[in-house]
């Protein structure tokens, strides 16, 4: 595709970043999508000729240098500490999740970039939020540092849009499941680990209890939603805090039952740890009618289709 867009992905080695980089390179071409992460690239990945920069998003000067060097027009900011890791280091999580966002929003405010993508999460909701079909606009009293940082980030995104005209777009991701990149430090990570353990050991010990139902989504749906939202006409993006997005909802028991359709001898045991409290504070299902109505969102994968697809790739 011939394009004048130059995209910077911050956090390209993470669970979403890896697949989003691939998806955006397929659209804009390798040279127009600059991957960046805090880690240096390993030797194997360096052979890949596509552009990569080492970047700590808290280093605003270096971020600006990269934006100027590649004449970046859009930034996808994916670097963050997720729910479980953030609880272990609350002050660092707050610093990274908030000041990373400010560094990017300010570049847009000053006119150096024209569009920003920033992910929010179902973690913006808390124990007082309605648990099922959680509405777009509802009570939000998150009780995790990750949730507090995401809710605050949403407020700032909307503020930068209203006050400075920054074209910032966002989705409240549910738990994401994919076979390409490992998740890093979330409460929903079990739903990825369980597939790997089913293949390796025919058994999984789950850190959430058997009936803990959470909203989840298969990665191809999440990547499609992200790209669709960023490509939507600005007039259709009516919510500038963050959009609810729904894929499927299931409990550890339900995913285990689905796995048994492929591996009949698979067994699961339950040993809830501190992540149980986080999961208990989140919704069980999400109402995403605003995303459907505003920019035509619709999920493709349910639990059955996702499991089929996960195993078809992982078994290889
Ligand atoms: C986490 O579990 O922290 C994330 C999320 C739901 O945002 N996957």
XYZ file of C-alpha atoms and ligand atoms in Angstrom:
324
model
C 0.000 0.000 0.000
C 1.296 3.457 -0.863
C 1.117 5.528 2.276
C 2.295 8.731 3.840
C 1.774 7.264 7.305
C 4.758 6.393 9.472
C 3.834 4.325 12.503
C 5.757 3.897 15.760
C 4.841 0.965 18.002
C 6.043 1.340 21.569
C 6.167 -2.010 23.355
C 6.464 -4.099 20.186
C 7.820 -7.183 21.975
C 4.758 -7.578 24.179
C 1.701 -9.765 23.721
C -0.269 -7.223 21.665
C 2.744 -5.376 20.266
C 4.184 -8.368 18.401
C 0.982 -9.170 16.546
C 0.042 -5.546 15.957
C 3.459 -4.861 14.416
C 2.895 -7.768 12.036
C -0.628 -6.571 11.187
C 0.415 -2.966 10.584
C 3.441 -3.972 8.514
C 1.127 -5.975 6.271
C -0.877 -2.774 5.688
C 1.756 -0.020 5.590
C 4.880 -1.958 4.577
C 7.836 -2.919 6.780
C 9.721 0.354 6.397
C 6.761 2.470 7.476
C 6.216 0.657 10.777
C 8.946 1.202 13.351
C 8.930 -1.307 16.188
C 10.368 -0.276 19.540
C 10.728 -1.786 22.968
C 12.819 -1.340 26.095
C 14.836 -4.484 25.271
C 17.566 -4.754 22.665
C 16.578 -7.115 19.882
C 17.997 -10.638 20.033
C 20.351 -11.760 17.237
C 17.683 -13.845 15.502
C 15.245 -10.939 15.205
C 17.999 -8.548 14.094
C 18.255 -10.508 10.853
C 14.800 -9.224 10.078
C 15.520 -6.026 8.159
C 12.457 -4.112 9.406
C 13.208 -1.012 11.496
C 13.584 -1.415 15.258
C 14.641 1.040 17.990
C 15.392 0.444 21.649
C 13.172 2.843 23.591
C 12.109 3.428 27.170
C 8.917 5.477 26.791
C 9.752 7.338 29.998
C 12.675 8.893 28.137
C 10.814 11.701 26.380
C 13.940 13.046 24.677
C 14.746 9.729 23.017
C 11.087 9.280 22.039
C 11.123 12.681 20.333
C 14.393 11.821 18.518
C 12.808 8.653 17.104
C 9.638 10.501 16.080
C 11.761 13.060 14.214
C 14.184 10.531 12.710
C 11.399 8.510 11.040
C 8.905 11.380 10.585
C 6.368 9.422 12.604
C 2.694 10.314 12.106
C 1.002 7.758 14.391
C 2.006 6.197 17.706
C 0.636 2.989 19.213
C 1.626 3.073 22.893
C 1.526 -0.460 24.269
C 4.235 -0.315 26.937
C 2.616 -0.786 30.364
C 2.732 -2.862 33.516
C -0.295 -5.204 33.614
C -2.541 -5.939 36.589
C -0.630 -8.620 38.518
C 2.854 -7.136 37.987
C 1.612 -3.637 38.799
C 0.416 -4.793 42.230
C 4.000 -5.836 43.034
C 5.408 -2.426 42.162
C 2.583 0.140 42.370
C 4.663 3.308 42.163
C 6.647 2.158 39.145
C 3.413 0.997 37.471
C 1.872 4.416 38.042
C 4.980 6.139 36.686
C 5.222 3.980 33.544
C 1.505 3.802 32.774
C 0.883 7.535 33.285
C 4.069 9.325 32.298
C 4.554 7.140 29.227
C 1.087 8.269 28.146
C 1.838 11.945 28.825
C 5.045 11.746 26.784
C 3.067 10.531 23.773
C -0.011 12.755 24.236
C 2.234 15.811 24.536
C 3.936 15.020 21.224
C 0.476 15.018 19.638
C -0.536 18.184 21.462
C 2.577 19.920 20.110
C 1.725 18.787 16.570
C 4.608 16.324 16.063
C 2.281 13.350 15.483
C -1.302 13.276 14.265
C -2.840 10.145 15.828
C -2.389 8.138 19.020
C -3.569 4.674 20.024
C -3.546 3.821 23.713
C -5.013 0.633 25.202
C -7.271 0.678 28.220
C -8.670 -2.429 29.911
C -11.651 -3.990 31.671
C -9.533 -3.234 34.761
C -11.043 0.280 34.784
C -14.083 -1.365 36.374
C -14.224 -2.328 40.027
C -16.268 -4.244 42.596
C -19.136 -1.706 42.533
C -19.542 -1.924 38.719
C -22.463 -4.031 37.391
C -20.907 -7.470 36.741
C -22.773 -8.596 33.641
C -23.197 -6.772 30.341
C -21.172 -3.976 31.924
C -22.305 -0.767 30.195
C -19.991 1.678 28.419
C -20.868 4.371 30.957
C -21.247 3.070 34.497
C -19.800 3.154 38.005
C -16.014 2.846 37.819
C -14.186 2.404 41.096
C -11.140 0.258 40.221
C -9.212 -1.085 43.198
C -5.968 -2.152 41.473
C -3.119 0.202 40.598
C -3.345 -0.961 36.990
C -7.076 -0.185 36.910
C -6.546 3.204 38.538
C -3.851 4.072 35.990
C -6.047 2.964 33.070
C -9.064 4.889 34.326
C -6.970 8.005 34.865
C -5.395 7.533 31.426
C -8.865 7.421 29.880
C -9.759 10.723 31.536
C -6.565 12.306 30.219
C -7.125 10.982 26.686
C -10.579 12.530 26.620
C -9.192 15.745 28.097
C -6.452 16.005 25.443
C -9.058 15.418 22.724
C -11.485 18.027 24.060
C -8.942 20.622 25.070
C -6.193 20.278 22.444
C -7.888 18.352 19.610
C -5.540 15.357 19.971
C -6.839 12.455 17.843
C -6.451 9.736 20.468
C -8.332 6.439 20.260
C -8.637 3.618 22.747
C -10.194 0.236 23.526
C -10.845 -1.401 26.897
C -9.328 -4.797 26.136
C -10.638 -7.883 27.870
C -8.169 -10.740 28.579
C -6.324 -11.473 25.332
C -5.420 -14.940 24.105
C -2.996 -15.698 21.294
C -0.479 -18.343 20.275
C 2.277 -16.078 18.942
C 3.514 -14.106 21.962
C 3.404 -14.908 25.667
C 1.350 -12.632 27.930
C 3.246 -10.674 30.564
C 1.951 -10.264 34.087
C -1.823 -10.110 33.729
C -4.649 -11.774 35.656
C -6.114 -13.293 32.501
C -2.794 -14.936 31.470
C -4.043 -18.325 32.663
C -6.184 -18.582 29.538
C -3.014 -18.645 27.415
C -0.911 -20.856 29.726
C -3.645 -23.494 29.870
C -3.296 -24.278 26.138
C 0.480 -24.673 26.354
C 0.228 -26.872 29.451
C -2.493 -29.011 27.856
C -0.111 -29.874 25.032
C 2.999 -30.293 27.207
C 1.646 -31.927 30.377
C -2.031 -32.744 29.835
C -2.602 -30.903 33.102
C -2.888 -27.310 34.289
C -2.920 -25.865 37.790
C -4.991 -22.693 37.567
C -4.337 -19.622 39.725
C -8.039 -18.626 39.525
C -10.946 -20.618 40.945
C -13.042 -22.790 38.654
C -16.069 -20.527 38.246
C -14.281 -17.186 37.848
C -15.886 -15.887 34.662
C -14.045 -13.090 32.847
C -14.404 -11.283 29.506
C -11.844 -12.576 26.989
C -10.944 -12.150 23.331
C -8.920 -14.023 20.727
C -5.966 -11.988 19.485
C -6.991 -11.796 15.791
C -10.209 -10.092 16.911
C -8.286 -7.684 19.155
C -5.860 -6.763 16.368
C -8.699 -6.255 13.894
C -10.594 -4.062 16.375
C -7.506 -1.943 17.023
C -6.765 -1.388 13.344
C -10.455 -0.796 12.492
C -10.754 1.819 15.232
C -7.593 3.591 14.062
C -8.855 3.547 10.462
C -12.385 4.717 11.322
C -13.376 8.165 10.143
C -12.776 10.599 13.025
C -16.449 11.597 13.003
C -17.391 8.012 13.916
C -15.095 7.885 16.942
C -17.525 9.462 19.367
C -15.928 8.150 22.557
C -12.478 9.551 23.270
C -11.975 7.971 26.682
C -12.076 4.279 25.632
C -14.487 1.828 24.003
C -15.914 -1.282 25.688
C -15.151 -4.330 23.539
C -16.565 -7.806 23.915
C -15.418 -11.121 22.503
C -16.473 -14.015 24.729
C -16.749 -14.812 28.441
C -15.733 -18.052 30.143
C -14.481 -19.523 33.408
C -11.430 -21.798 33.921
C -13.826 -24.749 34.103
C -15.444 -23.850 30.792
C -12.146 -23.462 28.929
C -10.915 -26.737 30.471
C -14.077 -28.504 29.237
C -13.476 -27.136 25.746
C -9.841 -28.303 25.846
C -11.057 -31.798 26.800
C -12.822 -31.971 23.430
C -9.314 -31.988 21.906
C -7.355 -33.703 24.688
C -9.842 -36.026 26.479
C -7.338 -36.889 29.245
C -6.635 -33.242 30.114
C -7.084 -32.405 33.802
C -7.197 -29.112 35.686
C -6.717 -28.291 39.364
C -7.293 -24.975 41.133
C -4.976 -23.085 43.439
C -6.193 -19.462 43.571
C -3.522 -16.902 44.511
C -3.513 -13.095 44.871
C -4.748 -12.733 41.292
C -8.120 -14.145 42.379
C -8.929 -10.882 44.198
C -8.147 -8.881 41.085
C -10.331 -11.141 38.927
C -13.176 -10.917 41.463
C -13.192 -7.134 41.119
C -13.694 -7.248 37.321
C -16.849 -7.699 35.214
C -17.932 -11.060 33.812
C -19.249 -9.770 30.510
C -19.188 -6.505 28.600
C -21.756 -4.534 26.604
C -19.952 -3.256 23.517
C -22.924 -1.737 21.687
C -21.219 1.676 21.458
C -18.289 0.184 19.485
C -20.725 -1.763 17.292
C -22.852 1.290 16.557
C -20.080 3.863 16.167
C -17.506 2.054 14.019
C -19.062 -1.292 13.134
C -17.209 -3.596 15.548
C -18.153 -7.311 15.679
C -16.114 -10.180 17.162
C -15.536 -13.292 15.019
C -14.245 -15.892 17.485
C -16.045 -17.752 20.263
C -14.450 -20.190 22.738
C -14.876 -23.197 20.452
C -13.399 -21.524 17.364
C -10.551 -20.006 19.362
C -9.621 -23.353 20.931
C -9.644 -25.041 17.552
C -7.404 -22.336 16.091
C -5.030 -22.196 19.100
C -4.394 -25.941 18.953
C -4.051 -26.002 15.186
C -1.117 -23.575 15.543
C 0.395 -24.695 18.863
C 0.474 -28.402 18.048
C 2.593 -27.628 14.980
C -4.553 -8.208 32.714
O -4.995 -9.315 33.058
O -3.967 -7.432 33.470
C -4.807 -7.753 31.295
C -6.038 -6.931 31.177
C -7.365 -7.555 31.336
O -5.948 -5.757 30.944
N -4.877 -8.889 30.432
